[in-house]
Amino acid sequence: MGLSSGNIRRGAFILFEGVDRCGKSTQCKLLVQSLQSRGIEAELWRYPDRTTAIGQMIDKYLQSKEDMNDAAIHLLFSANRWEKRDLMLDKINSGVTLVIDRYGHSGTAFTAAKNVPNLDLAWCKSTDAGLPAPDALIYLQMPVEETLKRAGFGGERYEKTEFQKEVLKNYEKLSNDSWNYLDASKSIEDLQEEALKIALDAIEECKKGKAMGKLWD
Ligand code: NYM
Ligand code: MG
């Protein structure tokens, strides 16, 4: 073999999912820091990525500065992942581990929670079919009542108790045995220890040549 990309050990795609305020962002940040401190190349990404032109439209929608048709905003959230797909794969194939805060699982769980005719779980999933799949999905499990006790619920769209309960039900419908469920009521340090173990295992598997999967395999 020459100097083909096949020689480079690929990085892993570690995904955090869960309802609003379950602690995803904190855990993502800490995980990237602990991976980096171990000499592992890692980057923190999040969806929606509000920095792109599509992301700015999503940001206006979330802040209720603009209204949009429910199918159209779903497609924008999905397009926001597709527009970053090539860069995601380039990074991973060059050995970088991506720790990502939300992905298509949020996309489906949130849009389907609107219970709008035709925008069912299957339709919501279909727009993300074929995107890179996570090597490890860490789901921070927390009842909506518990998240309400936490500070920081902003005024963004979707940040309503009843809606979050629907979102949680959809996550349950999407879940499968490959998901890693962590009890989000544990201390930040305990959660970090568990998340780090899951991430290191996934990184090891990827180094050994595990193929990248696709949604929704
Ligand atoms: N959200 C996020 C969606 O409705 N669809 C998606 O595809 C994604 C990625 O955006 N309430 C929702 C979930 C959140 C909101 O996310 C903004 P964050 O993590 O608060 O920036
Ligand atoms: Mg938020």
Short mmCIF file of C-alpha atoms and ligand atoms in Angstrom, two decimals:
data_model
loop_
_atom_site.label_atom_id
_atom_site.label_comp_id
_atom_site.label_asym_id
_atom_site.label_seq_id
_atom_site.Cartn_x
_atom_site.Cartn_y
_atom_site.Cartn_z
CA MET A 1 0.00 0.00 0.00
CA GLY A 2 1.12 3.54 -0.74
CA LEU A 3 0.22 6.63 1.18
CA SER A 4 -3.47 6.14 0.63
CA SER A 5 -6.04 7.29 3.16
CA GLY A 6 -6.39 3.63 4.04
CA ASN A 7 -3.17 3.93 6.03
CA ILE A 8 -4.52 6.61 8.31
CA ARG A 9 -6.39 5.41 11.35
CA ARG A 10 -9.75 7.10 11.25
CA GLY A 11 -11.22 9.02 14.13
CA ALA A 12 -14.56 8.25 15.74
CA PHE A 13 -17.91 10.02 15.65
CA ILE A 14 -19.19 10.31 19.22
CA LEU A 15 -22.73 11.67 19.50
CA PHE A 16 -24.55 13.06 22.53
CA GLU A 17 -28.35 13.17 22.46
CA GLY A 18 -31.10 13.91 24.96
CA VAL A 19 -33.81 16.45 25.78
CA ASP A 20 -32.98 20.14 26.34
CA ARG A 21 -30.95 20.81 29.52
CA CYS A 22 -29.95 17.22 30.21
CA GLY A 23 -26.28 18.25 30.27
CA LYS A 24 -25.13 17.41 26.73
CA SER A 25 -23.13 20.55 26.08
CA THR A 26 -21.20 20.29 29.37
CA GLN A 27 -20.37 16.63 28.75
CA CYS A 28 -19.33 17.26 25.13
CA LYS A 29 -16.95 20.02 26.17
CA LEU A 30 -15.40 17.95 28.97
CA LEU A 31 -15.04 14.92 26.73
CA VAL A 32 -13.16 16.86 24.06
CA GLN A 33 -10.87 18.25 26.77
CA SER A 34 -10.10 14.83 28.26
CA LEU A 35 -9.49 13.29 24.84
CA GLN A 36 -7.16 16.13 23.90
CA SER A 37 -5.31 15.82 27.21
CA ARG A 38 -4.66 12.18 26.27
CA GLY A 39 -3.10 13.26 22.98
CA ILE A 40 -6.17 12.27 20.95
CA GLU A 41 -7.11 14.71 18.21
CA ALA A 42 -10.69 15.73 18.90
CA GLU A 43 -13.09 18.51 17.93
CA LEU A 44 -16.41 19.66 19.36
CA TRP A 45 -19.20 20.12 16.82
CA ARG A 46 -22.87 20.89 17.36
CA TYR A 47 -26.08 20.85 15.38
CA PRO A 48 -27.70 23.06 14.46
CA ASP A 49 -24.48 24.72 13.27
CA ARG A 50 -25.77 28.29 13.45
CA THR A 51 -22.71 29.76 11.67
CA THR A 52 -23.69 28.79 8.11
CA ALA A 53 -26.28 30.60 5.96
CA ILE A 54 -28.74 27.75 6.58
CA GLY A 55 -27.82 27.80 10.28
CA GLN A 56 -28.66 31.48 10.49
CA MET A 57 -32.15 30.80 9.13
CA ILE A 58 -32.56 28.06 11.74
CA ASP A 59 -31.35 30.42 14.46
CA LYS A 60 -33.96 33.03 13.49
CA TYR A 61 -36.65 30.34 13.57
CA LEU A 62 -35.57 29.06 16.99
CA GLN A 63 -35.55 32.58 18.39
CA SER A 64 -39.04 33.12 16.94
CA LYS A 65 -37.76 36.01 14.84
CA GLU A 66 -39.16 34.18 11.83
CA ASP A 67 -41.90 31.63 11.28
CA MET A 68 -41.61 28.78 8.85
CA ASN A 69 -43.56 25.87 7.49
CA ASP A 70 -42.88 22.77 9.64
CA ALA A 71 -41.64 20.64 6.74
CA ALA A 72 -39.41 23.46 5.46
CA ILE A 73 -37.69 24.01 8.82
CA HIS A 74 -37.19 20.25 9.20
CA LEU A 75 -35.51 20.16 5.80
CA LEU A 76 -33.26 23.08 6.77
CA PHE A 77 -32.13 21.29 9.96
CA SER A 78 -31.39 18.26 7.80
CA ALA A 79 -29.66 20.33 5.08
CA ASN A 80 -27.51 21.85 7.83
CA ARG A 81 -26.16 18.34 8.47
CA TRP A 82 -25.79 17.51 4.78
CA GLU A 83 -23.84 20.71 4.10
CA LYS A 84 -21.27 19.62 6.72
CA ARG A 85 -21.20 15.97 5.67
CA ASP A 86 -18.09 16.10 3.45
CA LEU A 87 -16.09 18.03 6.04
CA MET A 88 -17.22 15.57 8.74
CA LEU A 89 -15.95 12.65 6.70
CA ASP A 90 -12.70 14.44 5.77
CA LYS A 91 -11.99 15.14 9.44
CA ILE A 92 -12.81 11.62 10.58
CA ASN A 93 -10.83 10.02 7.76
CA SER A 94 -7.83 12.19 8.61
CA GLY A 95 -7.86 10.78 12.15
CA VAL A 96 -9.86 13.41 14.04
CA THR A 97 -12.50 12.28 16.54
CA LEU A 98 -15.65 14.40 16.38
CA VAL A 99 -17.72 14.83 19.53
CA ILE A 100 -21.08 16.11 18.34
CA ASP A 101 -23.83 17.77 20.36
CA ARG A 102 -27.11 16.64 18.67
CA TYR A 103 -27.65 15.18 15.19
CA GLY A 104 -30.40 13.67 13.07
CA HIS A 105 -31.85 11.96 16.13
CA SER A 106 -32.74 15.41 17.49
CA GLY A 107 -34.01 16.32 14.05
CA THR A 108 -36.53 13.50 14.01
CA ALA A 109 -37.43 13.59 17.73
CA PHE A 110 -38.22 17.33 17.62
CA THR A 111 -40.09 17.61 14.31
CA ALA A 112 -42.16 14.49 14.98
CA ALA A 113 -43.07 15.94 18.42
CA LYS A 114 -45.14 18.56 16.59
CA ASN A 115 -47.57 15.80 15.61
CA VAL A 116 -48.23 17.46 12.26
CA PRO A 117 -49.99 15.30 9.63
CA ASN A 118 -47.50 13.63 7.22
CA LEU A 119 -44.46 14.64 9.28
CA ASP A 120 -44.34 11.32 11.08
CA LEU A 121 -41.27 9.54 12.40
CA ALA A 122 -40.60 7.76 9.10
CA TRP A 123 -40.77 10.96 7.02
CA CYS A 124 -38.61 12.85 9.51
CA LYS A 125 -35.96 10.11 9.43
CA SER A 126 -35.93 9.87 5.64
CA THR A 127 -34.27 13.27 5.06
CA ASP A 128 -31.19 12.19 7.03
CA ALA A 129 -30.90 8.71 5.50
CA GLY A 130 -27.35 8.13 4.24
CA LEU A 131 -25.59 10.64 6.51
CA PRO A 132 -22.60 9.26 8.48
CA ALA A 133 -23.81 7.30 11.51
CA PRO A 134 -22.28 7.77 14.98
CA ASP A 135 -19.78 5.17 16.20
CA ALA A 136 -21.13 5.68 19.70
CA LEU A 137 -24.35 7.37 20.74
CA ILE A 138 -24.48 8.55 24.35
CA TYR A 139 -28.03 9.31 25.44
CA LEU A 140 -28.32 11.38 28.61
CA GLN A 141 -31.45 10.10 30.24
CA MET A 142 -33.46 12.48 32.42
CA PRO A 143 -37.19 12.93 33.05
CA VAL A 144 -38.49 16.27 31.74
CA GLU A 145 -39.59 17.22 35.30
CA GLU A 146 -35.96 17.01 36.42
CA THR A 147 -34.67 19.18 33.58
CA LEU A 148 -37.14 21.88 34.65
CA LYS A 149 -35.27 22.24 37.95
CA ARG A 150 -32.14 23.20 36.06
CA ALA A 151 -31.31 26.81 35.22
CA GLY A 152 -30.96 27.97 31.68
CA PHE A 153 -34.23 27.24 29.94
CA GLY A 154 -34.14 30.12 27.49
CA GLY A 155 -36.99 31.51 25.49
CA GLU A 156 -36.32 29.42 22.39
CA ARG A 157 -38.97 27.59 20.47
CA TYR A 158 -39.55 23.98 21.66
CA GLU A 159 -38.48 24.80 25.24
CA LYS A 160 -41.90 23.89 26.69
CA THR A 161 -42.64 21.09 29.12
CA GLU A 162 -45.35 19.30 27.14
CA PHE A 163 -43.33 19.50 23.93
CA GLN A 164 -40.21 18.11 25.63
CA LYS A 165 -42.28 15.16 26.86
CA GLU A 166 -43.23 14.38 23.26
CA VAL A 167 -39.58 14.70 22.24
CA LEU A 168 -38.58 12.23 24.94
CA LYS A 169 -41.21 9.73 23.71
CA ASN A 170 -39.77 10.01 20.19
CA TYR A 171 -36.23 9.38 21.43
CA GLU A 172 -37.60 6.19 23.00
CA LYS A 173 -39.12 5.18 19.67
CA LEU A 174 -35.82 5.81 17.86
CA SER A 175 -33.62 4.06 20.42
CA ASN A 176 -32.02 0.68 19.95
CA ASP A 177 -29.57 -1.61 21.76
CA SER A 178 -26.55 0.19 20.37
CA TRP A 179 -27.34 3.36 22.36
CA ASN A 180 -25.44 4.00 25.60
CA TYR A 181 -27.88 5.28 28.24
CA LEU A 182 -26.38 7.37 31.02
CA ASP A 183 -28.33 8.54 34.04
CA ALA A 184 -28.05 12.31 33.59
CA SER A 185 -28.84 12.94 37.28
CA LYS A 186 -25.39 11.64 38.22
CA SER A 187 -22.59 14.11 38.98
CA ILE A 188 -20.80 15.81 36.11
CA GLU A 189 -17.61 13.93 37.07
CA ASP A 190 -19.27 10.49 37.18
CA LEU A 191 -20.95 11.08 33.84
CA GLN A 192 -17.66 12.24 32.35
CA GLU A 193 -15.92 9.09 33.50
CA GLU A 194 -18.61 6.91 31.88
CA ALA A 195 -18.67 8.95 28.67
CA LEU A 196 -14.88 8.86 28.39
CA LYS A 197 -14.85 5.07 28.67
CA ILE A 198 -17.47 4.74 25.92
CA ALA A 199 -15.57 7.18 23.69
CA LEU A 200 -12.19 5.48 24.21
CA ASP A 201 -13.71 2.09 23.33
CA ALA A 202 -15.23 3.53 20.14
CA ILE A 203 -11.96 5.27 19.19
CA GLU A 204 -10.11 1.96 19.66
CA GLU A 205 -12.58 0.10 17.42
CA CYS A 206 -12.25 2.76 14.71
CA LYS A 207 -8.46 2.55 14.88
CA LYS A 208 -8.77 -1.19 14.30
CA GLY A 209 -10.60 -0.49 11.05
CA LYS A 210 -14.30 -0.43 11.92
CA ALA A 211 -16.19 0.85 8.86
CA MET A 212 -18.19 4.06 9.08
CA GLY A 213 -21.93 3.39 9.17
CA LYS A 214 -24.81 5.32 7.63
CA LEU A 215 -28.12 6.51 9.02
CA TRP A 216 -30.38 4.66 9.69
CA ASP A 217 -28.59 1.29 9.61
N1 NYM B 1 -33.33 20.83 17.01
C1 NYM B 1 -32.03 20.49 16.83
C2 NYM B 1 -34.30 20.46 16.06
O1 NYM B 1 -35.47 20.78 16.21
N2 NYM B 1 -33.91 19.76 14.96
C3 NYM B 1 -32.60 19.40 14.74
O2 NYM B 1 -32.29 18.76 13.71
C4 NYM B 1 -31.61 19.78 15.73
C5 NYM B 1 -30.18 19.42 15.51
O3 NYM B 1 -33.02 22.87 18.06
N3 NYM B 1 -34.33 22.66 21.13
C6 NYM B 1 -33.72 21.65 18.15
C7 NYM B 1 -33.37 21.12 19.50
C8 NYM B 1 -33.14 22.34 20.35
C9 NYM B 1 -32.85 23.44 19.36
O4 NYM B 1 -30.51 23.16 19.88
C10 NYM B 1 -31.49 24.06 19.46
P1 NYM B 1 -29.41 23.61 20.97
O5 NYM B 1 -28.68 22.34 21.28
O6 NYM B 1 -30.17 24.16 22.14
O7 NYM B 1 -28.58 24.66 20.27
MG MG B 2 -31.11 24.96 23.55
#
